JSON list of C-alpha atoms in Angstrom, two decimals:
[
{"chain": "A", "resi": 8, "resn": "MET", "atom": "CA", "xyz": [-15.34, -99.18, -134.47]},
{"chain": "A", "resi": 9, "resn": "PRO", "atom": "CA", "xyz": [-12.32, -99.78, -132.37]},
{"chain": "A", "resi": 10, "resn": "LYS", "atom": "CA", "xyz": [-11.87, -103.07, -131.00]},
{"chain": "A", "resi": 11, "resn": "GLN", "atom": "CA", "xyz": [-13.48, -104.03, -127.67]},
{"chain": "A", "resi": 12, "resn": "HIS", "atom": "CA", "xyz": [-11.70, -106.36, -125.54]},
{"chain": "A", "resi": 13, "resn": "LEU", "atom": "CA", "xyz": [-13.57, -108.53, -122.81]},
{"chain": "A", "resi": 14, "resn": "ASN", "atom": "CA", "xyz": [-12.58, -109.67, -119.63]},
{"chain": "A", "resi": 15, "resn": "PRO", "atom": "CA", "xyz": [-15.78, -110.54, -117.62]},
{"chain": "A", "resi": 16, "resn": "GLU", "atom": "CA", "xyz": [-15.52, -110.81, -113.88]},
{"chain": "A", "resi": 17, "resn": "THR", "atom": "CA", "xyz": [-17.47, -114.42, -114.23]},
{"chain": "A", "resi": 18, "resn": "LEU", "atom": "CA", "xyz": [-14.64, -115.85, -116.09]},
{"chain": "A", "resi": 19, "resn": "PHE", "atom": "CA", "xyz": [-11.01, -116.58, -114.42]},
{"chain": "A", "resi": 20, "resn": "PRO", "atom": "CA", "xyz": [-8.68, -113.34, -114.78]},
{"chain": "A", "resi": 21, "resn": "SER", "atom": "CA", "xyz": [-6.76, -114.05, -118.11]},
{"chain": "A", "resi": 22, "resn": "LEU", "atom": "CA", "xyz": [-4.98, -110.68, -118.31]},
{"chain": "A", "resi": 23, "resn": "PRO", "atom": "CA", "xyz": [-2.02, -111.89, -115.99]},
{"chain": "A", "resi": 24, "resn": "ILE", "atom": "CA", "xyz": [-1.66, -114.75, -118.34]},
{"chain": "A", "resi": 25, "resn": "GLY", "atom": "CA", "xyz": [-1.38, -112.56, -121.51]},
{"chain": "A", "resi": 26, "resn": "PHE", "atom": "CA", "xyz": [-4.71, -112.93, -123.34]},
{"chain": "A", "resi": 27, "resn": "SER", "atom": "CA", "xyz": [-8.32, -111.43, -123.23]},
{"chain": "A", "resi": 28, "resn": "GLN", "atom": "CA", "xyz": [-11.31, -113.90, -122.98]},
{"chain": "A", "resi": 29, "resn": "ALA", "atom": "CA", "xyz": [-12.87, -112.18, -126.09]},
{"chain": "A", "resi": 30, "resn": "VAL", "atom": "CA", "xyz": [-12.38, -109.48, -128.60]},
{"chain": "A", "resi": 31, "resn": "ILE", "atom": "CA", "xyz": [-15.04, -107.79, -130.59]},
{"chain": "A", "resi": 32, "resn": "ALA", "atom": "CA", "xyz": [-14.13, -106.36, -133.74]},
{"chain": "A", "resi": 33, "resn": "GLU", "atom": "CA", "xyz": [-16.21, -104.84, -136.55]},
{"chain": "A", "resi": 34, "resn": "GLY", "atom": "CA", "xyz": [-15.81, -103.29, -139.89]},
{"chain": "A", "resi": 35, "resn": "GLY", "atom": "CA", "xyz": [-12.18, -103.00, -141.27]},
{"chain": "A", "resi": 36, "resn": "ARG", "atom": "CA", "xyz": [-10.27, -105.74, -143.36]},
{"chain": "A", "resi": 37, "resn": "THR", "atom": "CA", "xyz": [-9.86, -109.39, -141.63]},
{"chain": "A", "resi": 38, "resn": "VAL", "atom": "CA", "xyz": [-6.21, -110.60, -142.23]},
{"chain": "A", "resi": 39, "resn": "TYR", "atom": "CA", "xyz": [-5.77, -114.58, -141.43]},
{"chain": "A", "resi": 40, "resn": "LEU", "atom": "CA", "xyz": [-1.89, -115.15, -140.82]},
{"chain": "A", "resi": 41, "resn": "SER", "atom": "CA", "xyz": [-0.55, -118.56, -141.30]},
{"chain": "A", "resi": 42, "resn": "GLY", "atom": "CA", "xyz": [1.28, -120.32, -138.35]},
{"chain": "A", "resi": 43, "resn": "GLN", "atom": "CA", "xyz": [4.50, -118.51, -137.65]},
{"chain": "A", "resi": 44, "resn": "THR", "atom": "CA", "xyz": [7.45, -120.36, -136.22]},
{"chain": "A", "resi": 45, "resn": "ALA", "atom": "CA", "xyz": [10.99, -119.55, -135.01]},
{"chain": "A", "resi": 46, "resn": "TRP", "atom": "CA", "xyz": [12.41, -119.40, -138.53]},
{"chain": "A", "resi": 47, "resn": "ASP", "atom": "CA", "xyz": [14.23, -115.92, -139.63]},
{"chain": "A", "resi": 48, "resn": "ALA", "atom": "CA", "xyz": [13.91, -114.85, -143.24]},
{"chain": "A", "resi": 49, "resn": "ASN", "atom": "CA", "xyz": [16.79, -117.20, -143.97]},
{"chain": "A", "resi": 50, "resn": "LYS", "atom": "CA", "xyz": [15.00, -120.40, -142.60]},
{"chain": "A", "resi": 51, "resn": "GLN", "atom": "CA", "xyz": [17.53, -120.23, -139.68]},
{"chain": "A", "resi": 52, "resn": "ILE", "atom": "CA", "xyz": [16.03, -121.34, -135.97]},
{"chain": "A", "resi": 53, "resn": "VAL", "atom": "CA", "xyz": [16.10, -118.47, -133.76]},
{"chain": "A", "resi": 54, "resn": "GLY", "atom": "CA", "xyz": [16.33, -119.47, -130.07]},
{"chain": "A", "resi": 55, "resn": "GLY", "atom": "CA", "xyz": [17.51, -123.11, -130.18]},
{"chain": "A", "resi": 56, "resn": "ASN", "atom": "CA", "xyz": [15.59, -125.25, -127.77]},
{"chain": "A", "resi": 57, "resn": "ASP", "atom": "CA", "xyz": [14.53, -122.24, -125.52]},
{"chain": "A", "resi": 58, "resn": "LEU", "atom": "CA", "xyz": [10.91, -121.78, -125.64]},
{"chain": "A", "resi": 59, "resn": "GLY", "atom": "CA", "xyz": [10.56, -118.43, -124.76]},
{"chain": "A", "resi": 60, "resn": "GLU", "atom": "CA", "xyz": [13.03, -117.35, -127.46]},
{"chain": "A", "resi": 61, "resn": "GLN", "atom": "CA", "xyz": [11.29, -119.40, -130.26]},
{"chain": "A", "resi": 62, "resn": "THR", "atom": "CA", "xyz": [8.05, -117.69, -128.90]},
{"chain": "A", "resi": 63, "resn": "ARG", "atom": "CA", "xyz": [9.58, -114.26, -129.36]},
{"chain": "A", "resi": 64, "resn": "GLN", "atom": "CA", "xyz": [10.73, -115.06, -132.79]},
{"chain": "A", "resi": 65, "resn": "ALA", "atom": "CA", "xyz": [7.23, -116.47, -133.75]},
{"chain": "A", "resi": 66, "resn": "LEU", "atom": "CA", "xyz": [5.87, -113.16, -132.53]},
{"chain": "A", "resi": 67, "resn": "ARG", "atom": "CA", "xyz": [8.16, -111.04, -134.59]},
{"chain": "A", "resi": 68, "resn": "ASN", "atom": "CA", "xyz": [7.13, -112.91, -137.54]},
{"chain": "A", "resi": 69, "resn": "VAL", "atom": "CA", "xyz": [3.48, -112.31, -136.69]},
{"chain": "A", "resi": 70, "resn": "GLN", "atom": "CA", "xyz": [4.43, -108.73, -136.48]},
{"chain": "A", "resi": 71, "resn": "LEU", "atom": "CA", "xyz": [6.24, -108.56, -139.76]},
{"chain": "A", "resi": 72, "resn": "ALA", "atom": "CA", "xyz": [3.22, -110.23, -141.41]},
{"chain": "A", "resi": 73, "resn": "VAL", "atom": "CA", "xyz": [0.61, -108.21, -140.14]},
{"chain": "A", "resi": 74, "resn": "GLU", "atom": "CA", "xyz": [2.71, -104.98, -140.61]},
{"chain": "A", "resi": 75, "resn": "SER", "atom": "CA", "xyz": [2.83, -106.31, -144.35]},
{"chain": "A", "resi": 76, "resn": "ALA", "atom": "CA", "xyz": [-0.89, -106.10, -144.56]},
{"chain": "A", "resi": 77, "resn": "GLY", "atom": "CA", "xyz": [-0.77, -102.69, -143.43]},
{"chain": "A", "resi": 78, "resn": "GLY", "atom": "CA", "xyz": [-1.46, -103.25, -139.78]},
{"chain": "A", "resi": 79, "resn": "SER", "atom": "CA", "xyz": [0.17, -103.61, -136.46]},
{"chain": "A", "resi": 80, "resn": "LEU", "atom": "CA", "xyz": [0.10, -105.92, -133.36]},
{"chain": "A", "resi": 81, "resn": "SER", "atom": "CA", "xyz": [-2.69, -103.75, -131.91]},
{"chain": "A", "resi": 82, "resn": "ASP", "atom": "CA", "xyz": [-4.91, -105.10, -134.80]},
{"chain": "A", "resi": 83, "resn": "VAL", "atom": "CA", "xyz": [-4.16, -108.67, -133.86]},
{"chain": "A", "resi": 84, "resn": "VAL", "atom": "CA", "xyz": [-7.73, -110.08, -132.15]},
{"chain": "A", "resi": 85, "resn": "SER", "atom": "CA", "xyz": [-6.87, -113.73, -132.01]},
{"chain": "A", "resi": 86, "resn": "LEU", "atom": "CA", "xyz": [-4.04, -116.15, -131.62]},
{"chain": "A", "resi": 87, "resn": "ARG", "atom": "CA", "xyz": [-3.67, -120.00, -131.57]},
{"chain": "A", "resi": 88, "resn": "LEU", "atom": "CA", "xyz": [-0.47, -121.20, -130.23]},
{"chain": "A", "resi": 89, "resn": "TYR", "atom": "CA", "xyz": [0.86, -124.99, -130.97]},
{"chain": "A", "resi": 90, "resn": "VAL", "atom": "CA", "xyz": [3.34, -125.88, -128.31]},
{"chain": "A", "resi": 91, "resn": "VAL", "atom": "CA", "xyz": [5.27, -129.11, -128.70]},
{"chain": "A", "resi": 92, "resn": "ASN", "atom": "CA", "xyz": [4.60, -131.59, -125.77]},
{"chain": "A", "resi": 93, "resn": "PRO", "atom": "CA", "xyz": [4.36, -129.01, -123.08]},
{"chain": "A", "resi": 94, "resn": "LYS", "atom": "CA", "xyz": [5.09, -129.74, -119.54]},
{"chain": "A", "resi": 95, "resn": "PRO", "atom": "CA", "xyz": [3.87, -127.79, -116.32]},
{"chain": "A", "resi": 96, "resn": "GLY", "atom": "CA", "xyz": [5.84, -124.55, -116.32]},
{"chain": "A", "resi": 97, "resn": "ASP", "atom": "CA", "xyz": [6.39, -124.78, -119.75]},
{"chain": "A", "resi": 98, "resn": "MET", "atom": "CA", "xyz": [3.74, -122.11, -120.59]},
{"chain": "A", "resi": 99, "resn": "ASN", "atom": "CA", "xyz": [5.33, -119.38, -118.47]},
{"chain": "A", "resi": 100, "resn": "PRO", "atom": "CA", "xyz": [7.80, -118.31, -120.94]},
{"chain": "A", "resi": 101, "resn": "VAL", "atom": "CA", "xyz": [5.08, -118.05, -123.62]},
{"chain": "A", "resi": 102, "resn": "GLY", "atom": "CA", "xyz": [2.96, -115.92, -121.30]},
{"chain": "A", "resi": 103, "resn": "VAL", "atom": "CA", "xyz": [5.91, -113.51, -120.85]},
{"chain": "A", "resi": 104, "resn": "ALA", "atom": "CA", "xyz": [6.68, -113.15, -124.49]},
{"chain": "A", "resi": 105, "resn": "LEU", "atom": "CA", "xyz": [3.04, -112.65, -124.94]},
{"chain": "A", "resi": 106, "resn": "ARG", "atom": "CA", "xyz": [2.99, -109.54, -122.50]},
{"chain": "A", "resi": 107, "resn": "GLU", "atom": "CA", "xyz": [6.18, -108.29, -124.24]},
{"chain": "A", "resi": 108, "resn": "PHE", "atom": "CA", "xyz": [4.40, -107.92, -127.48]},
{"chain": "A", "resi": 109, "resn": "PHE", "atom": "CA", "xyz": [0.81, -107.21, -126.67]},
{"chain": "A", "resi": 110, "resn": "PRO", "atom": "CA", "xyz": [-0.61, -104.46, -124.25]},
{"chain": "A", "resi": 111, "resn": "ALA", "atom": "CA", "xyz": [-1.35, -105.73, -120.84]},
{"chain": "A", "resi": 112, "resn": "ASP", "atom": "CA", "xyz": [-4.80, -104.44, -120.76]},
{"chain": "A", "resi": 113, "resn": "LYS", "atom": "CA", "xyz": [-5.71, -105.39, -124.39]},
{"chain": "A", "resi": 114, "resn": "PRO", "atom": "CA", "xyz": [-4.18, -108.80, -125.46]},
{"chain": "A", "resi": 115, "resn": "PRO", "atom": "CA", "xyz": [-5.79, -110.80, -128.12]},
{"chain": "A", "resi": 116, "resn": "ALA", "atom": "CA", "xyz": [-8.16, -113.58, -127.46]},
{"chain": "A", "resi": 117, "resn": "SER", "atom": "CA", "xyz": [-6.09, -116.75, -127.82]},
{"chain": "A", "resi": 118, "resn": "THR", "atom": "CA", "xyz": [-6.12, -120.75, -127.42]},
{"chain": "A", "resi": 119, "resn": "TRP", "atom": "CA", "xyz": [-3.26, -122.82, -126.49]},
{"chain": "A", "resi": 120, "resn": "LEU", "atom": "CA", "xyz": [-2.95, -126.40, -127.73]},
{"chain": "A", "resi": 121, "resn": "GLY", "atom": "CA", "xyz": [-0.43, -129.17, -126.90]},
{"chain": "A", "resi": 122, "resn": "VAL", "atom": "CA", "xyz": [0.66, -131.02, -130.11]},
{"chain": "A", "resi": 123, "resn": "ALA", "atom": "CA", "xyz": [3.02, -133.92, -130.41]},
{"chain": "A", "resi": 124, "resn": "SER", "atom": "CA", "xyz": [4.84, -132.29, -133.37]},
{"chain": "A", "resi": 125, "resn": "LEU", "atom": "CA", "xyz": [5.35, -129.49, -135.78]},
{"chain": "A", "resi": 126, "resn": "ALA", "atom": "CA", "xyz": [6.24, -129.32, -139.48]},
{"chain": "A", "resi": 127, "resn": "MET", "atom": "CA", "xyz": [10.07, -129.42, -138.61]},
{"chain": "A", "resi": 128, "resn": "PRO", "atom": "CA", "xyz": [11.59, -131.28, -135.43]},
{"chain": "A", "resi": 129, "resn": "GLU", "atom": "CA", "xyz": [13.35, -128.08, -134.16]},
{"chain": "A", "resi": 130, "resn": "PHE", "atom": "CA", "xyz": [10.21, -126.01, -133.93]},
{"chain": "A", "resi": 131, "resn": "LEU", "atom": "CA", "xyz": [8.69, -125.93, -130.48]},
{"chain": "A", "resi": 132, "resn": "ILE", "atom": "CA", "xyz": [6.01, -123.28, -130.86]},
{"chain": "A", "resi": 133, "resn": "GLU", "atom": "CA", "xyz": [3.71, -122.17, -134.13]},
{"chain": "A", "resi": 134, "resn": "ILE", "atom": "CA", "xyz": [1.57, -119.16, -133.68]},
{"chain": "A", "resi": 135, "resn": "GLU", "atom": "CA", "xyz": [-1.42, -118.64, -136.04]},
{"chain": "A", "resi": 136, "resn": "ALA", "atom": "CA", "xyz": [-3.13, -115.00, -135.88]},
{"chain": "A", "resi": 137, "resn": "ILE", "atom": "CA", "xyz": [-6.47, -112.90, -137.12]},
{"chain": "A", "resi": 138, "resn": "ALA", "atom": "CA", "xyz": [-5.91, -109.42, -137.33]},
{"chain": "A", "resi": 139, "resn": "VAL", "atom": "CA", "xyz": [-8.69, -106.79, -138.11]},
{"chain": "A", "resi": 140, "resn": "ILE", "atom": "CA", "xyz": [-7.26, -103.76, -139.77]},
{"chain": "A", "resi": 141, "resn": "GLU", "atom": "CA", "xyz": [-9.54, -100.57, -139.42]}
]
């Protein structure tokens, strides 16, 4: 069964921000991806102190990880984003990056969390994902 993205009118409109309120997935293989950061394959930080660029690199890493399991970004049903010390306006670059990687009408469900720090001081964001590959 294909995934069903739910955005009920009884909840606020989340698609412009870059996520669905809920995603239903049945059958298939579930893949749980570890948190991805702005490190490239050589453990070099991509994006410096730019939250938008770090988000793009983390999402590229999510894409590579899900592809290694035989899927694609369209198989991602849920994201959990950890952002270091977010301030008002910080989340806009994250939303822009999400909309670049996921279809506007069927983005994954997601939760965004502000945290004090991540594993390395240069990390501004870490993104976990769950994919269901049919």
